[in-house]
């Protein structure tokens, strides 16, 4: 079992729709979770961090964490073509970030 | 605020050679982590340096080694290069090492793309 698993992509949504990205993790010692966006050929860019159970909203992005279910999600509202990228979920336990393989999102105009 | 910078951006080496990659951390950050990202995969943790000491290591062989300098910049050295070492090498910096309840986010540089022929 992989330590961090993301829903298999690719995911395609129309412009203006809600994109839902999901992630599960196996290490109960993980305390912090992060969502990174990575455009093709570029490095990961931090878009959200979440540390407590519940929802955290930042603009069009909402991260959700459920430690009992070992589940993290990212919702992107009013999706834009510029949101088309690979989204990486990562959990932090101690010094390391453990990443999922990423979900490729395409937002169609 | 100066972000994380890495050099070089691209590098081509042959099997058996050695390579050194460099990273300058974001202003105010004292911790540097290195990751290897193969095509189509998520980044894999190599190791982390905090205050010039290794502070955690992933599942990489000893031919992957590193340093952190007093100004918090860092180097990744890879000896005896293999074809499978071809990847994007990412450096990330963060503030402090809590190892506890709340870990500070890591911010990535643009990476070094290493190709082994």
mmCIF file of N, CA, C and O in Angstrom, chain A residues 2 31-32 34 36 38 41-46 49 51 67 88 92-102, chain B residues 33 35 37 40-43 45 48 55-58 88 90 99-110:
data_model
loop_
_atom_site.group_PDB
_atom_site.id
_atom_site.type_symbol
_atom_site.label_atom_id
_atom_site.label_comp_id
_atom_site.label_asym_id
_atom_site.label_seq_id
_atom_site.Cartn_x
_atom_site.Cartn_y
_atom_site.Cartn_z
ATOM 1 N N UNK A 2 0.596 2.175 -0.902
ATOM 2 C CA UNK A 2 1.345 3.409 -0.952
ATOM 3 C C UNK A 2 0.973 4.272 0.253
ATOM 4 O O UNK A 2 -0.158 4.252 0.720
ATOM 5 N N UNK A 31 0.980 14.680 10.521
ATOM 6 C CA UNK A 31 0.307 15.746 11.248
ATOM 7 C C UNK A 31 -0.185 16.865 10.341
ATOM 8 O O UNK A 31 -1.125 17.574 10.682
ATOM 9 N N UNK A 32 0.493 17.037 9.215
ATOM 10 C CA UNK A 32 0.225 18.185 8.352
ATOM 11 C C UNK A 32 0.080 17.702 6.919
ATOM 12 O O UNK A 32 0.748 16.744 6.514
ATOM 13 N N UNK A 34 -0.537 18.988 2.691
ATOM 14 C CA UNK A 34 -0.329 20.094 1.762
ATOM 15 C C UNK A 34 -0.807 19.695 0.372
ATOM 16 O O UNK A 34 -0.703 18.539 -0.027
ATOM 17 N N UNK A 36 -0.070 20.801 -3.533
ATOM 18 C CA UNK A 36 0.802 21.528 -4.437
ATOM 19 C C UNK A 36 0.232 21.431 -5.847
ATOM 20 O O UNK A 36 -0.317 20.405 -6.240
ATOM 21 N N UNK A 38 1.396 21.643 -9.856
ATOM 22 C CA UNK A 38 2.593 21.560 -10.680
ATOM 23 C C UNK A 38 2.201 21.647 -12.150
ATOM 24 O O UNK A 38 1.560 20.738 -12.690
ATOM 25 N N UNK A 41 6.472 20.685 -16.649
ATOM 26 C CA UNK A 41 7.834 21.185 -16.769
ATOM 27 C C UNK A 41 8.265 22.154 -15.689
ATOM 28 O O UNK A 41 9.385 22.673 -15.736
ATOM 29 N N UNK A 42 7.385 22.396 -14.719
ATOM 30 C CA UNK A 42 7.701 23.337 -13.643
ATOM 31 C C UNK A 42 7.797 22.605 -12.316
ATOM 32 O O UNK A 42 7.543 21.413 -12.226
ATOM 33 N N UNK A 43 8.158 23.342 -11.267
ATOM 34 C CA UNK A 43 8.276 22.747 -9.942
ATOM 35 C C UNK A 43 6.953 22.889 -9.184
ATOM 36 O O UNK A 43 6.103 23.703 -9.552
ATOM 37 N N UNK A 44 6.753 22.104 -8.133
ATOM 38 C CA UNK A 44 5.512 22.198 -7.347
ATOM 39 C C UNK A 44 5.386 23.546 -6.650
ATOM 40 O O UNK A 44 6.355 24.071 -6.107
ATOM 41 N N UNK A 45 4.159 24.064 -6.651
ATOM 42 C CA UNK A 45 3.837 25.344 -6.020
ATOM 43 C C UNK A 45 2.804 25.086 -4.933
ATOM 44 O O UNK A 45 1.743 24.516 -5.197
ATOM 45 N N UNK A 46 3.097 25.521 -3.711
ATOM 46 C CA UNK A 46 2.180 25.303 -2.599
ATOM 47 C C UNK A 46 0.907 26.129 -2.788
ATOM 48 O O UNK A 46 0.971 27.346 -3.021
ATOM 49 N N UNK A 49 -2.326 24.448 2.781
ATOM 50 C CA UNK A 49 -1.849 23.604 3.865
ATOM 51 C C UNK A 49 -2.985 23.433 4.860
ATOM 52 O O UNK A 49 -3.806 24.347 5.036
ATOM 53 N N UNK A 51 -3.912 21.492 8.807
ATOM 54 C CA UNK A 51 -3.330 20.807 9.951
ATOM 55 C C UNK A 51 -4.384 20.201 10.877
ATOM 56 O O UNK A 51 -4.069 19.303 11.655
ATOM 57 N N UNK A 67 -8.936 13.145 9.822
ATOM 58 C CA UNK A 67 -7.859 12.278 10.314
ATOM 59 C C UNK A 67 -8.375 10.900 10.702
ATOM 60 O O UNK A 67 -7.649 9.915 10.588
ATOM 61 N N UNK A 88 -0.660 17.685 -6.514
ATOM 62 C CA UNK A 88 0.034 16.735 -5.660
ATOM 63 C C UNK A 88 -0.419 16.906 -4.222
ATOM 64 O O UNK A 88 -0.406 18.007 -3.677
ATOM 65 N N UNK A 92 3.077 15.257 5.890
ATOM 66 C CA UNK A 92 4.335 15.535 6.564
ATOM 67 C C UNK A 92 4.371 14.822 7.900
ATOM 68 O O UNK A 92 3.524 15.062 8.751
ATOM 69 N N UNK A 93 5.352 13.936 8.046
ATOM 70 C CA UNK A 93 5.574 13.268 9.324
ATOM 71 C C UNK A 93 7.056 13.389 9.637
ATOM 72 O O UNK A 93 7.887 12.800 8.957
ATOM 73 N N UNK A 94 7.382 14.199 10.625
ATOM 74 C CA UNK A 94 8.792 14.443 10.893
ATOM 75 C C UNK A 94 9.370 15.338 9.824
ATOM 76 O O UNK A 94 8.784 16.345 9.454
ATOM 77 N N UNK A 95 10.505 14.941 9.301
ATOM 78 C CA UNK A 95 11.223 15.819 8.376
ATOM 79 C C UNK A 95 10.748 15.707 6.933
ATOM 80 O O UNK A 95 10.954 16.615 6.141
ATOM 81 N N UNK A 96 10.107 14.612 6.587
ATOM 82 C CA UNK A 96 9.863 14.403 5.169
ATOM 83 C C UNK A 96 8.439 14.715 4.758
ATOM 84 O O UNK A 96 7.496 14.576 5.519
ATOM 85 N N UNK A 97 8.317 15.127 3.475
ATOM 86 C CA UNK A 97 7.022 15.179 2.810
ATOM 87 C C UNK A 97 6.896 13.911 1.991
ATOM 88 O O UNK A 97 7.813 13.563 1.244
ATOM 89 N N UNK A 98 5.770 13.229 2.140
ATOM 90 C CA UNK A 98 5.483 12.061 1.309
ATOM 91 C C UNK A 98 4.379 12.437 0.338
ATOM 92 O O UNK A 98 3.291 12.841 0.759
ATOM 93 N N UNK A 99 4.673 12.330 -0.944
ATOM 94 C CA UNK A 99 3.759 12.761 -1.994
ATOM 95 C C UNK A 99 3.002 11.592 -2.603
ATOM 96 O O UNK A 99 3.518 10.464 -2.693
ATOM 97 N N UNK A 100 1.779 11.892 -3.058
ATOM 98 C CA UNK A 100 1.098 10.990 -3.948
ATOM 99 C C UNK A 100 1.644 11.162 -5.361
ATOM 100 O O UNK A 100 2.522 12.007 -5.610
ATOM 101 N N UNK A 101 1.114 10.378 -6.293
ATOM 102 C CA UNK A 101 1.624 10.447 -7.657
ATOM 103 C C UNK A 101 1.024 11.604 -8.443
ATOM 104 O O UNK A 101 1.468 11.889 -9.555
ATOM 105 N N UNK A 102 0.024 12.242 -7.860
ATOM 106 C CA UNK A 102 -0.563 13.402 -8.518
ATOM 107 C C UNK A 102 -1.797 13.063 -9.318
ATOM 108 O O UNK A 102 -1.960 11.931 -9.797
ATOM 109 N N UNK B 33 15.416 20.599 2.093
ATOM 110 C CA UNK B 33 15.112 19.207 1.761
ATOM 111 C C UNK B 33 15.336 18.999 0.273
ATOM 112 O O UNK B 33 15.075 19.903 -0.525
ATOM 113 N N UNK B 35 14.517 16.424 -3.104
ATOM 114 C CA UNK B 35 13.601 15.422 -3.635
ATOM 115 C C UNK B 35 14.019 15.062 -5.056
ATOM 116 O O UNK B 35 14.558 15.897 -5.787
ATOM 117 N N UNK B 37 12.282 13.667 -8.581
ATOM 118 C CA UNK B 37 11.001 13.450 -9.227
ATOM 119 C C UNK B 37 11.217 12.860 -10.617
ATOM 120 O O UNK B 37 11.698 13.538 -11.529
ATOM 121 N N UNK B 40 6.250 11.707 -14.449
ATOM 122 C CA UNK B 40 4.948 11.116 -14.156
ATOM 123 C C UNK B 40 4.768 10.631 -12.728
ATOM 124 O O UNK B 40 3.744 10.013 -12.416
ATOM 125 N N UNK B 41 5.734 10.916 -11.872
ATOM 126 C CA UNK B 41 5.681 10.475 -10.475
ATOM 127 C C UNK B 41 5.672 11.676 -9.540
ATOM 128 O O UNK B 41 6.028 12.787 -9.929
ATOM 129 N N UNK B 42 5.286 11.432 -8.293
ATOM 130 C CA UNK B 42 5.427 12.470 -7.287
ATOM 131 C C UNK B 42 6.869 12.540 -6.804
ATOM 132 O O UNK B 42 7.637 11.593 -6.973
ATOM 133 N N UNK B 43 7.273 13.671 -6.229
ATOM 134 C CA UNK B 43 8.624 13.787 -5.698
ATOM 135 C C UNK B 43 8.892 12.754 -4.597
ATOM 136 O O UNK B 43 8.018 12.462 -3.788
ATOM 137 N N UNK B 45 11.421 11.831 -1.375
ATOM 138 C CA UNK B 45 12.304 12.465 -0.402
ATOM 139 C C UNK B 45 13.679 11.804 -0.415
ATOM 140 O O UNK B 45 13.789 10.582 -0.282
ATOM 141 N N UNK B 48 17.028 15.646 4.297
ATOM 142 C CA UNK B 48 16.799 17.006 4.780
ATOM 143 C C UNK B 48 17.997 17.449 5.616
ATOM 144 O O UNK B 48 18.589 16.639 6.342
ATOM 145 N N UNK B 55 18.972 15.605 8.790
ATOM 146 C CA UNK B 55 17.830 15.477 9.696
ATOM 147 C C UNK B 55 16.766 14.593 9.068
ATOM 148 O O UNK B 55 15.613 14.954 8.973
ATOM 149 N N UNK B 56 17.147 13.430 8.623
ATOM 150 C CA UNK B 56 16.195 12.527 8.002
ATOM 151 C C UNK B 56 16.652 12.179 6.599
ATOM 152 O O UNK B 56 17.188 13.023 5.873
ATOM 153 N N UNK B 57 16.461 10.934 6.222
ATOM 154 C CA UNK B 57 16.906 10.444 4.935
ATOM 155 C C UNK B 57 15.876 9.468 4.389
ATOM 156 O O UNK B 57 15.318 8.671 5.144
ATOM 157 N N UNK B 58 15.637 9.543 3.107
ATOM 158 C CA UNK B 58 14.738 8.612 2.444
ATOM 159 C C UNK B 58 15.476 7.375 1.982
ATOM 160 O O UNK B 58 16.632 7.141 2.329
ATOM 161 N N UNK B 88 14.104 15.020 -12.345
ATOM 162 C CA UNK B 88 14.105 16.417 -11.888
ATOM 163 C C UNK B 88 14.463 16.400 -10.403
ATOM 164 O O UNK B 88 13.815 15.710 -9.611
ATOM 165 N N UNK B 90 14.664 18.403 -6.994
ATOM 166 C CA UNK B 90 14.016 19.555 -6.404
ATOM 167 C C UNK B 90 14.578 19.832 -5.019
ATOM 168 O O UNK B 90 14.757 18.917 -4.215
ATOM 169 N N UNK B 99 9.038 18.841 13.914
ATOM 170 C CA UNK B 99 8.900 17.399 14.125
ATOM 171 C C UNK B 99 7.733 17.078 15.017
ATOM 172 O O UNK B 99 7.624 15.997 15.561
ATOM 173 N N UNK B 100 6.851 18.007 15.145
ATOM 174 C CA UNK B 100 5.770 17.800 16.096
ATOM 175 C C UNK B 100 4.428 18.095 15.489
ATOM 176 O O UNK B 100 4.107 17.617 14.422
ATOM 177 N N UNK B 101 3.658 18.906 16.154
ATOM 178 C CA UNK B 101 2.271 19.096 15.777
ATOM 179 C C UNK B 101 2.108 19.795 14.442
ATOM 180 O O UNK B 101 1.312 19.400 13.620
ATOM 181 N N UNK B 102 2.902 20.806 14.214
ATOM 182 C CA UNK B 102 2.673 21.607 13.016
ATOM 183 C C UNK B 102 3.987 21.765 12.276
ATOM 184 O O UNK B 102 4.952 22.286 12.808
ATOM 185 N N UNK B 103 4.021 21.271 11.051
ATOM 186 C CA UNK B 103 5.223 21.378 10.240
ATOM 187 C C UNK B 103 5.074 22.508 9.237
ATOM 188 O O UNK B 103 4.064 22.603 8.563
ATOM 189 N N UNK B 104 6.083 23.340 9.167
ATOM 190 C CA UNK B 104 6.018 24.465 8.253
ATOM 191 C C UNK B 104 6.040 23.994 6.805
ATOM 192 O O UNK B 104 6.703 23.020 6.474
ATOM 193 N N UNK B 105 5.302 24.674 5.942
ATOM 194 C CA UNK B 105 5.286 24.285 4.523
ATOM 195 C C UNK B 105 6.672 24.391 3.900
ATOM 196 O O UNK B 105 7.481 25.225 4.288
ATOM 197 N N UNK B 106 6.916 23.536 2.934
ATOM 198 C CA UNK B 106 8.160 23.562 2.182
ATOM 199 C C UNK B 106 7.898 24.226 0.838
ATOM 200 O O UNK B 106 6.907 23.940 0.162
ATOM 201 N N UNK B 107 8.813 25.106 0.457
ATOM 202 C CA UNK B 107 8.683 25.856 -0.792
ATOM 203 C C UNK B 107 9.789 25.410 -1.737
ATOM 204 O O UNK B 107 10.962 25.392 -1.366
ATOM 205 N N UNK B 108 9.401 25.103 -2.958
ATOM 206 C CA UNK B 108 10.322 24.489 -3.900
ATOM 207 C C UNK B 108 10.983 25.505 -4.832
ATOM 208 O O UNK B 108 10.375 26.517 -5.209
ATOM 209 N N UNK B 109 12.220 25.176 -5.203
ATOM 210 C CA UNK B 109 12.890 25.875 -6.285
ATOM 211 C C UNK B 109 12.438 25.316 -7.624
ATOM 212 O O UNK B 109 11.599 24.410 -7.684
ATOM 213 N N UNK B 110 13.004 25.854 -8.707
ATOM 214 C CA UNK B 110 12.591 25.438 -10.047
ATOM 215 C C UNK B 110 13.166 24.094 -10.461
ATOM 216 O O UNK B 110 12.753 23.540 -11.487
#
